[in-house]
């Protein structure tokens, strides 16, 4: 039994919003209140030294495997990067020996001095020999160089995929900016990290999350191939991953594989399927969210990525299995 005293405890209870002491037994709070009313419990007394204790934070919309990955890439956002020129300098310094690709993330054209997304001509200045991918802050758009376009076979004659858009110049040539499902034309060519590599990154991320008080997370875009996400999280937990994980599998994989089994839905495992993920449309800041009126300064009205019929079908499955649905709509998750 642990007895914590002399602390500033925020309870999230409207009837008793703060406390100064609490008693913990077998991982559960047995008693909480003001220290002067602390019952005569026997146990290990811990002096909180006036420090703040808060309930564990639940992050309801994360992409932890992707986050663990991008933390090893070039951060292309303030306070590190303020311009495309600065981005190119950082990308040139990136060690691509492990992957063979130069990778960056986090740019927002609204925060860059040039007030535009990096194009293939820009990224070509960082490297023509190696493929480059820089992900926008919303995650719905990427910018790539000519080498990446060539690897993906994207040319003037490549049609836009369903639910995606290849940006083109006045001559119809790809600019290097790929929106929504068009991203996958390039992303599918990235080398797949091994299971052990992903688990190692997750363990490092877990320490970072724990340092901020995050105790439970969601994986809002779980997939089966090339490596099953639930398998990865369960292996990571076996090796010390601290957070509970609710995985939301993409609708396509729910339809393709038998995922909604009793074992996969078992919350007592600490890593389980919590819902289904669909994309209704894109992001507001990326101008791919579906809107009735065009975005200011252009004719874009967004990109519809999933039909109404698919949304209703997924909702029926979630109701049947007692799980949730998450539809990414305008950059938000519902």
CSV table of C-alpha atoms in Angstrom, one decimal:
chain,number,residue,atom,x,y,z
A,1,UNK,CA,0.0,0.0,0.0
A,2,UNK,CA,1.3,3.5,-0.9
A,3,UNK,CA,0.2,6.6,1.0
A,4,UNK,CA,0.9,9.9,-0.8
A,5,UNK,CA,0.8,13.1,1.3
A,6,UNK,CA,1.7,16.7,0.9
A,7,UNK,CA,0.7,16.9,-2.8
A,8,UNK,CA,-1.5,19.0,-5.1
A,9,UNK,CA,-3.8,16.4,-6.5
A,10,UNK,CA,-6.3,17.2,-9.3
A,11,UNK,CA,-9.1,14.7,-9.1
A,12,UNK,CA,-11.3,15.6,-12.1
A,13,UNK,CA,-14.2,15.1,-9.6
A,14,UNK,CA,-16.6,18.1,-9.6
A,15,UNK,CA,-17.5,17.3,-5.9
A,16,UNK,CA,-13.9,17.3,-4.8
A,17,UNK,CA,-11.7,19.0,-7.4
A,18,UNK,CA,-8.5,18.9,-5.4
A,19,UNK,CA,-6.9,16.8,-2.7
A,20,UNK,CA,-3.6,16.7,-0.8
A,21,UNK,CA,-3.4,13.0,0.0
A,22,UNK,CA,-4.4,9.6,-1.4
A,23,UNK,CA,-3.9,5.9,-0.7
A,24,UNK,CA,-3.1,3.4,-3.4
A,25,UNK,CA,-3.5,-0.4,-3.2
A,26,UNK,CA,-2.9,-2.9,-5.9
A,27,UNK,CA,-2.7,-0.1,-8.5
A,28,UNK,CA,-6.1,1.4,-7.5
A,29,UNK,CA,-6.9,4.5,-5.5
A,30,UNK,CA,-8.4,3.3,-2.2
A,31,UNK,CA,-8.9,6.7,-0.6
A,32,UNK,CA,-8.4,10.4,-1.7
A,33,UNK,CA,-9.0,13.6,0.2
A,34,UNK,CA,-7.4,16.3,2.4
A,35,UNK,CA,-4.5,15.1,4.4
A,36,UNK,CA,-6.0,16.2,7.8
A,37,UNK,CA,-8.7,13.6,7.2
A,38,UNK,CA,-6.3,10.8,6.1
A,39,UNK,CA,-7.4,7.5,7.9
A,40,UNK,CA,-4.8,5.5,9.8
A,41,UNK,CA,-3.6,3.3,6.9
A,42,UNK,CA,-0.4,1.4,7.2
A,43,UNK,CA,2.0,1.4,4.2
A,44,UNK,CA,4.8,3.2,2.4
A,45,UNK,CA,4.5,6.9,3.0
A,46,UNK,CA,5.5,9.1,0.0
A,47,UNK,CA,6.1,12.9,0.5
A,48,UNK,CA,4.7,14.6,-2.6
A,49,UNK,CA,6.8,17.7,-1.7
A,50,UNK,CA,4.0,19.9,-2.9
A,51,UNK,CA,4.2,18.6,-6.5
A,52,UNK,CA,1.1,18.4,-8.8
A,53,UNK,CA,-0.5,15.0,-9.5
A,54,UNK,CA,-3.1,14.7,-12.3
A,55,UNK,CA,-5.2,11.9,-13.7
A,56,UNK,CA,-3.5,10.0,-16.5
A,57,UNK,CA,-3.9,11.7,-19.9
A,58,UNK,CA,-5.7,9.8,-22.7
A,59,UNK,CA,-4.8,10.8,-26.2
A,60,UNK,CA,-7.9,10.0,-28.2
A,61,UNK,CA,-6.4,10.6,-31.7
A,62,UNK,CA,-2.8,9.5,-32.4
A,63,UNK,CA,-0.7,7.7,-35.0
A,64,UNK,CA,1.9,6.4,-32.6
A,65,UNK,CA,3.8,4.2,-35.1
A,66,UNK,CA,4.0,7.1,-37.5
A,67,UNK,CA,4.9,9.5,-34.7
A,68,UNK,CA,7.7,7.2,-33.6
A,69,UNK,CA,8.9,7.1,-37.2
A,70,UNK,CA,8.8,10.9,-37.9
A,71,UNK,CA,10.7,11.6,-34.7
A,72,UNK,CA,13.7,10.2,-36.5
A,73,UNK,CA,13.1,12.4,-39.6
A,74,UNK,CA,13.8,16.0,-40.4
A,75,UNK,CA,11.4,18.3,-38.5
A,76,UNK,CA,10.4,20.9,-41.1
A,77,UNK,CA,8.4,23.2,-38.8
A,78,UNK,CA,9.1,26.1,-36.5
A,79,UNK,CA,11.2,26.6,-34.4
A,80,UNK,CA,13.5,24.5,-36.5
A,81,UNK,CA,12.5,25.5,-40.1
A,82,UNK,CA,11.0,28.8,-41.3
A,83,UNK,CA,11.5,28.6,-45.0
A,84,UNK,CA,11.9,26.2,-48.0
A,85,UNK,CA,15.5,27.3,-48.2
A,86,UNK,CA,16.1,26.2,-44.5
A,87,UNK,CA,14.2,23.0,-45.2
A,88,UNK,CA,16.6,22.1,-48.1
A,89,UNK,CA,19.7,22.7,-45.9
A,90,UNK,CA,18.3,20.3,-43.2
A,91,UNK,CA,17.2,17.7,-45.8
A,92,UNK,CA,20.7,17.7,-47.3
A,93,UNK,CA,22.2,16.8,-43.9
A,94,UNK,CA,19.8,13.9,-43.3
A,95,UNK,CA,21.5,10.5,-43.0
A,96,UNK,CA,19.7,8.3,-45.6
A,97,UNK,CA,22.1,5.4,-45.3
A,98,UNK,CA,19.6,3.3,-43.4
A,99,UNK,CA,16.5,3.8,-45.6
A,100,UNK,CA,17.8,5.1,-49.0
A,101,UNK,CA,15.2,7.9,-48.8
A,102,UNK,CA,15.4,11.4,-47.4
A,103,UNK,CA,12.4,12.0,-45.2
A,104,UNK,CA,10.9,15.1,-43.5
A,105,UNK,CA,7.7,16.0,-41.9
A,106,UNK,CA,5.6,18.9,-40.4
A,107,UNK,CA,5.8,21.7,-43.0
A,108,UNK,CA,3.0,24.2,-43.2
A,109,UNK,CA,3.1,26.6,-46.2
A,110,UNK,CA,1.3,29.2,-44.1
A,111,UNK,CA,4.3,29.3,-41.7
A,112,UNK,CA,7.0,29.2,-44.4
A,113,UNK,CA,8.5,32.5,-45.6
A,114,UNK,CA,7.6,31.5,-49.2
A,115,UNK,CA,3.9,30.9,-48.3
A,116,UNK,CA,3.8,27.8,-50.5
A,117,UNK,CA,4.4,24.1,-50.4
A,118,UNK,CA,7.9,22.8,-51.5
A,119,UNK,CA,7.7,21.6,-55.1
A,120,UNK,CA,9.7,18.9,-56.9
A,121,UNK,CA,12.1,21.6,-58.3
A,122,UNK,CA,12.8,22.8,-54.8
A,123,UNK,CA,13.4,19.3,-53.4
A,124,UNK,CA,15.6,18.4,-56.4
A,125,UNK,CA,18.1,20.9,-55.1
A,126,UNK,CA,18.5,18.9,-51.9
A,127,UNK,CA,19.0,15.7,-53.9
A,128,UNK,CA,18.4,14.3,-57.4
A,129,UNK,CA,20.0,11.0,-56.7
A,130,UNK,CA,17.9,10.0,-53.7
A,131,UNK,CA,14.1,10.1,-53.4
A,132,UNK,CA,12.7,12.7,-51.0
A,133,UNK,CA,9.3,12.8,-49.2
A,134,UNK,CA,8.3,15.7,-46.9
A,135,UNK,CA,4.9,15.3,-45.2
A,136,UNK,CA,2.7,18.3,-44.5
A,137,UNK,CA,1.7,19.0,-40.9
A,138,UNK,CA,-1.8,17.6,-41.4
A,139,UNK,CA,-0.5,14.3,-42.7
A,140,UNK,CA,-2.9,14.5,-45.7
A,141,UNK,CA,-0.4,15.9,-48.2
A,142,UNK,CA,3.2,15.2,-49.2
A,143,UNK,CA,5.8,16.9,-51.3
A,144,UNK,CA,8.2,14.8,-53.2
A,145,UNK,CA,11.2,15.3,-55.6
A,146,UNK,CA,11.6,14.1,-59.2
A,147,UNK,CA,13.3,10.9,-58.1
A,148,UNK,CA,10.4,9.9,-55.9
A,149,UNK,CA,7.9,10.7,-58.8
A,150,UNK,CA,10.0,8.5,-61.1
A,151,UNK,CA,10.1,5.6,-58.7
A,152,UNK,CA,6.3,5.8,-58.4
A,153,UNK,CA,5.9,6.1,-62.2
A,154,UNK,CA,4.0,9.3,-61.8
A,155,UNK,CA,4.0,11.3,-65.1
A,156,UNK,CA,1.8,13.8,-66.9
A,157,UNK,CA,-0.4,10.9,-68.1
A,158,UNK,CA,-1.0,9.4,-64.6
A,159,UNK,CA,-4.6,9.8,-63.6
A,160,UNK,CA,-5.7,11.0,-60.2
A,161,UNK,CA,-6.5,8.0,-58.0
A,162,UNK,CA,-9.9,7.7,-56.4
A,163,UNK,CA,-10.0,10.0,-53.4
A,164,UNK,CA,-6.7,11.7,-54.3
A,165,UNK,CA,-5.1,14.5,-56.3
A,166,UNK,CA,-1.8,14.9,-58.2
A,167,UNK,CA,-1.1,18.6,-58.3
A,168,UNK,CA,-0.1,19.7,-61.8
A,169,UNK,CA,1.4,22.9,-63.4
A,170,UNK,CA,0.0,24.8,-66.3
A,171,UNK,CA,1.4,22.2,-68.7
A,172,UNK,CA,-0.2,19.3,-66.8
A,173,UNK,CA,3.1,18.1,-65.3
A,174,UNK,CA,3.1,16.8,-61.7
A,175,UNK,CA,4.4,19.5,-59.3
A,176,UNK,CA,5.5,17.0,-56.7
A,177,UNK,CA,2.6,17.8,-54.4
A,178,UNK,CA,0.3,14.7,-53.8
A,179,UNK,CA,-2.9,15.0,-51.9
A,180,UNK,CA,-4.9,12.4,-49.9
A,181,UNK,CA,-4.9,9.0,-51.6
A,182,UNK,CA,-2.4,10.2,-54.2
A,183,UNK,CA,0.2,10.0,-51.4
A,184,UNK,CA,0.0,6.3,-51.5
A,185,UNK,CA,1.4,6.2,-55.1
A,186,UNK,CA,4.8,7.1,-53.5
A,187,UNK,CA,4.4,6.0,-49.9
A,188,UNK,CA,3.9,2.3,-51.0
A,189,UNK,CA,7.5,2.3,-52.3
A,190,UNK,CA,9.1,3.2,-49.0
A,191,UNK,CA,11.1,0.3,-47.6
A,192,UNK,CA,9.2,-1.6,-44.8
A,193,UNK,CA,11.0,-1.5,-41.4
A,194,UNK,CA,11.4,-4.7,-39.6
A,195,UNK,CA,9.1,-5.7,-36.7
A,196,UNK,CA,11.9,-5.3,-34.3
A,197,UNK,CA,12.8,-1.8,-35.6
A,198,UNK,CA,9.2,-0.6,-35.1
A,199,UNK,CA,8.9,-2.1,-31.6
A,200,UNK,CA,12.2,-0.4,-30.6
A,201,UNK,CA,10.9,3.0,-31.9
A,202,UNK,CA,7.6,2.4,-30.0
A,203,UNK,CA,9.5,1.7,-26.7
A,204,UNK,CA,11.4,5.0,-27.1
A,205,UNK,CA,8.1,6.8,-27.8
A,206,UNK,CA,6.5,5.2,-24.8
A,207,UNK,CA,9.1,6.8,-22.5
A,208,UNK,CA,8.4,10.2,-24.1
A,209,UNK,CA,4.6,9.9,-23.7
A,210,UNK,CA,5.0,8.8,-20.1
A,211,UNK,CA,7.1,11.8,-19.3
A,212,UNK,CA,4.0,14.0,-20.3
A,213,UNK,CA,1.6,11.9,-18.3
A,214,UNK,CA,0.0,10.1,-21.2
A,215,UNK,CA,-1.2,6.7,-20.0
A,216,UNK,CA,-3.6,5.6,-22.8
A,217,UNK,CA,-3.5,6.2,-26.5
A,218,UNK,CA,-5.4,5.4,-29.7
A,219,UNK,CA,-3.9,4.2,-33.0
A,220,UNK,CA,-6.2,5.9,-35.5
A,221,UNK,CA,-5.0,4.2,-38.7
A,222,UNK,CA,-4.1,0.6,-37.9
A,223,UNK,CA,-3.5,-1.8,-40.8
A,224,UNK,CA,-2.8,-5.5,-41.3
A,225,UNK,CA,-0.1,-5.3,-44.0
A,226,UNK,CA,2.8,-5.4,-44.3
A,227,UNK,CA,2.9,-5.8,-40.5
A,228,UNK,CA,-0.2,-6.1,-38.3
A,229,UNK,CA,-0.4,-3.1,-36.0
A,230,UNK,CA,-2.1,-5.0,-33.1
A,231,UNK,CA,0.6,-7.6,-33.2
A,232,UNK,CA,3.2,-4.8,-33.0
A,233,UNK,CA,1.6,-3.1,-30.0
A,234,UNK,CA,1.1,-6.4,-28.1
A,235,UNK,CA,4.8,-7.3,-28.7
A,236,UNK,CA,5.8,-3.7,-27.6
A,237,UNK,CA,3.7,-4.1,-24.4
A,238,UNK,CA,5.5,-7.4,-23.6
A,239,UNK,CA,8.8,-5.5,-23.8
A,240,UNK,CA,7.7,-2.6,-21.6
A,241,UNK,CA,5.4,-0.3,-23.6
A,242,UNK,CA,3.6,1.5,-20.8
A,243,UNK,CA,0.4,2.9,-22.5
A,244,UNK,CA,-2.9,1.1,-23.1
A,245,UNK,CA,-3.7,1.1,-26.8
A,246,UNK,CA,-7.0,1.1,-28.6
A,247,UNK,CA,-6.4,0.4,-32.3
A,248,UNK,CA,-8.8,1.7,-35.0
A,249,UNK,CA,-8.3,-0.4,-38.2
A,250,UNK,CA,-9.0,1.1,-41.6
A,251,UNK,CA,-12.3,0.1,-43.1
A,252,UNK,CA,-10.7,-1.6,-46.1
A,253,UNK,CA,-8.9,-4.1,-43.8
A,254,UNK,CA,-12.0,-4.7,-41.6
A,255,UNK,CA,-13.7,-5.8,-44.8
A,256,UNK,CA,-10.8,-7.9,-46.1
A,257,UNK,CA,-9.7,-9.7,-42.9
A,258,UNK,CA,-11.4,-11.4,-40.0
A,259,UNK,CA,-10.2,-8.9,-37.4
A,260,UNK,CA,-13.2,-8.4,-35.0
A,261,UNK,CA,-12.6,-11.6,-33.0
A,262,UNK,CA,-13.1,-11.9,-29.3
A,263,UNK,CA,-9.4,-11.9,-28.6
A,264,UNK,CA,-8.8,-8.7,-30.7
A,265,UNK,CA,-11.7,-7.0,-28.9
A,266,UNK,CA,-10.6,-8.0,-25.4
A,267,UNK,CA,-9.7,-4.8,-23.5
A,268,UNK,CA,-8.1,-6.6,-20.7
A,269,UNK,CA,-5.1,-7.3,-23.0
A,270,UNK,CA,-4.1,-3.6,-22.9
A,271,UNK,CA,-3.8,-3.5,-26.7
A,272,UNK,CA,-7.1,-4.2,-28.5
A,273,UNK,CA,-9.3,-3.1,-31.4
A,274,UNK,CA,-11.4,-0.1,-30.3
A,275,UNK,CA,-12.9,1.0,-33.6
A,276,UNK,CA,-12.9,1.4,-37.4
A,277,UNK,CA,-11.2,4.3,-39.2
A,278,UNK,CA,-12.5,5.9,-42.4
A,279,UNK,CA,-11.6,9.1,-44.3
A,280,UNK,CA,-14.6,11.2,-45.3
A,281,UNK,CA,-12.4,14.0,-46.8
A,282,UNK,CA,-9.2,15.8,-46.1
A,283,UNK,CA,-8.0,18.7,-44.0
A,284,UNK,CA,-9.1,22.3,-43.8
A,285,UNK,CA,-5.6,23.8,-43.6
A,286,UNK,CA,-4.6,21.6,-46.6
A,287,UNK,CA,-7.7,22.7,-48.5
A,288,UNK,CA,-8.8,19.2,-49.1
A,289,UNK,CA,-11.7,19.2,-46.7
A,290,UNK,CA,-15.0,18.9,-48.5
A,291,UNK,CA,-16.8,22.3,-48.5
A,292,UNK,CA,-19.9,23.8,-50.1
A,293,UNK,CA,-18.2,27.0,-51.1
A,294,UNK,CA,-14.7,27.1,-52.7
A,295,UNK,CA,-11.7,27.9,-50.4
A,296,UNK,CA,-10.7,31.6,-50.5
A,297,UNK,CA,-8.5,32.5,-53.4
A,298,UNK,CA,-9.2,29.4,-55.5
A,299,UNK,CA,-11.7,26.9,-56.8
A,300,UNK,CA,-10.9,23.9,-54.6
A,301,UNK,CA,-13.9,22.4,-52.9
A,302,UNK,CA,-12.1,19.5,-51.2
A,303,UNK,CA,-11.8,15.8,-52.0
A,304,UNK,CA,-14.5,13.2,-51.0
A,305,UNK,CA,-12.6,10.1,-50.0
A,306,UNK,CA,-15.4,7.8,-48.8
A,307,UNK,CA,-19.0,7.4,-50.1
A,308,UNK,CA,-22.1,7.8,-47.9
A,309,UNK,CA,-22.9,4.1,-48.4
A,310,UNK,CA,-19.5,3.1,-47.1
A,311,UNK,CA,-19.8,5.3,-44.0
A,312,UNK,CA,-23.2,3.8,-43.2
A,313,UNK,CA,-21.9,0.2,-43.8
A,314,UNK,CA,-19.0,0.8,-41.4
A,315,UNK,CA,-21.3,2.3,-38.8
A,316,UNK,CA,-23.5,-0.8,-38.9
A,317,UNK,CA,-20.4,-3.0,-38.2
A,318,UNK,CA,-19.3,-0.9,-35.3
A,319,UNK,CA,-22.8,-1.1,-33.8
A,320,UNK,CA,-22.9,-4.8,-34.2
A,321,UNK,CA,-19.5,-5.3,-32.4
A,322,UNK,CA,-19.9,-2.6,-29.8
A,323,UNK,CA,-16.9,-0.5,-31.0
A,324,UNK,CA,-16.5,3.0,-32.3
A,325,UNK,CA,-16.1,4.6,-35.7
A,326,UNK,CA,-13.7,7.4,-36.4
A,327,UNK,CA,-14.3,9.4,-39.6
A,328,UNK,CA,-11.6,11.9,-40.4
A,329,UNK,CA,-13.6,14.8,-41.6
A,330,UNK,CA,-12.1,18.2,-42.3
A,331,UNK,CA,-9.0,17.3,-40.3
A,332,UNK,CA,-11.1,16.3,-37.2
A,333,UNK,CA,-11.9,12.9,-35.8
A,334,UNK,CA,-15.4,12.0,-34.7
